[in-house]
């Protein structure tokens, strides 16, 4: 599994060169993640997520975003979102309960099946939904 994660982290770093991997707990931290505009009160934030034990057979679940996220034009928290939550990173964090769509298929060729980069791309899908 370690070789697979190294390959996936290299794939992620091509798009997110500021990525930090914390081996203890298998946490991935992205310092700057662009948030869809005109929905949220921020245009970018730090995000993180945890690679689960048993990955890639066990798909990742949920993502954490720098605290204080709210809808731009409403004073309500998004659904399936909790704040504050604990991560190994400094600051206040919120968590979206979120999973890759039902098409998660991990294959030996990580570019043709489910992978961490695809998972991170789905964060935008969730954030576009707004509430």
XYZ file of C-alpha atoms in Angstrom, residues 8-117:
110
model
C -1.005 8.969 -5.501
C 0.672 11.719 -3.483
C 2.926 12.441 -6.477
C -0.192 12.682 -8.666
C -1.837 15.054 -6.175
C 1.303 17.210 -5.939
C 1.175 17.883 -9.682
C -2.045 19.827 -9.113
C -1.462 20.878 -5.505
C 2.281 21.492 -5.106
C 1.709 22.872 -1.589
C 0.438 19.481 -0.371
C 1.806 18.115 2.894
C 1.494 14.464 3.876
C 1.549 13.476 7.530
C 2.391 9.792 7.655
C 1.151 9.442 11.238
C -2.578 9.005 10.765
C -2.196 9.241 6.956
C -3.392 12.843 6.687
C -3.198 14.927 3.521
C -3.115 18.731 3.897
C -3.587 21.193 1.024
C -2.759 24.760 2.003
C -4.679 26.525 -0.785
C -7.845 25.010 -2.241
C -10.031 27.158 -4.485
C -13.664 27.298 -3.426
C -16.431 27.879 -6.005
C -17.174 31.613 -6.068
C -20.465 33.350 -5.294
C -21.648 30.576 -2.973
C -19.401 30.733 0.080
C -17.937 33.502 2.223
C -14.415 32.463 1.127
C -12.767 31.983 -2.249
C -10.061 29.673 -0.929
C -9.228 27.753 2.218
C -6.956 25.043 3.525
C -8.385 21.533 3.351
C -7.328 18.156 4.638
C -8.523 14.585 4.625
C -7.454 11.255 5.993
C -6.518 8.211 3.946
C -8.347 5.295 5.583
C -6.829 2.021 6.664
C -7.413 -0.543 3.943
C -7.078 2.020 1.169
C -7.640 1.746 -1.798
C -10.149 -1.049 -1.199
C -11.656 1.129 1.524
C -12.438 4.492 -0.147
C -11.732 7.799 1.604
C -14.600 9.532 3.384
C -15.163 13.138 4.400
C -13.035 16.226 4.088
C -12.061 18.966 6.479
C -11.949 22.642 5.655
C -10.501 25.626 7.424
C -13.089 26.880 9.944
C -15.433 29.773 9.457
C -16.926 28.570 6.191
C -20.453 29.808 5.600
C -22.780 30.579 2.770
C -22.222 33.984 1.222
C -25.831 35.188 1.430
C -27.258 33.194 4.335
C -26.495 32.756 7.998
C -26.783 28.993 8.148
C -24.363 26.121 8.192
C -24.264 23.669 5.316
C -25.879 20.261 5.642
C -23.664 17.365 6.672
C -21.131 19.829 8.069
C -19.825 20.022 11.616
C -17.610 22.659 13.201
C -15.406 22.583 15.227
C -13.736 19.215 14.721
C -10.250 17.926 15.467
C -7.497 17.435 12.915
C -3.755 17.174 13.495
C -3.326 20.643 11.972
C -3.453 24.001 13.719
C -6.521 26.185 13.661
C -10.249 25.651 13.659
C -11.652 23.082 11.254
C -15.032 21.989 9.969
C -15.868 18.605 8.452
C -18.090 17.726 5.531
C -19.469 14.187 5.649
C -18.820 13.300 2.031
C -17.877 10.350 -0.071
C -16.814 9.719 -3.623
C -19.840 8.917 -5.767
C -20.863 5.281 -6.010
C -18.449 4.703 -8.890
C -15.387 4.203 -6.657
C -13.333 1.482 -8.335
C -9.744 1.202 -7.261
C -7.646 -0.470 -9.940
C -3.969 -1.366 -10.122
C -3.558 1.476 -12.654
C -4.366 4.393 -10.384
C -5.025 6.760 -13.309
C -7.853 4.591 -14.684
C -9.723 3.963 -11.434
C -10.597 5.666 -8.176
C -7.740 7.674 -6.696
C -7.096 10.459 -4.213
C -6.929 13.143 -6.903
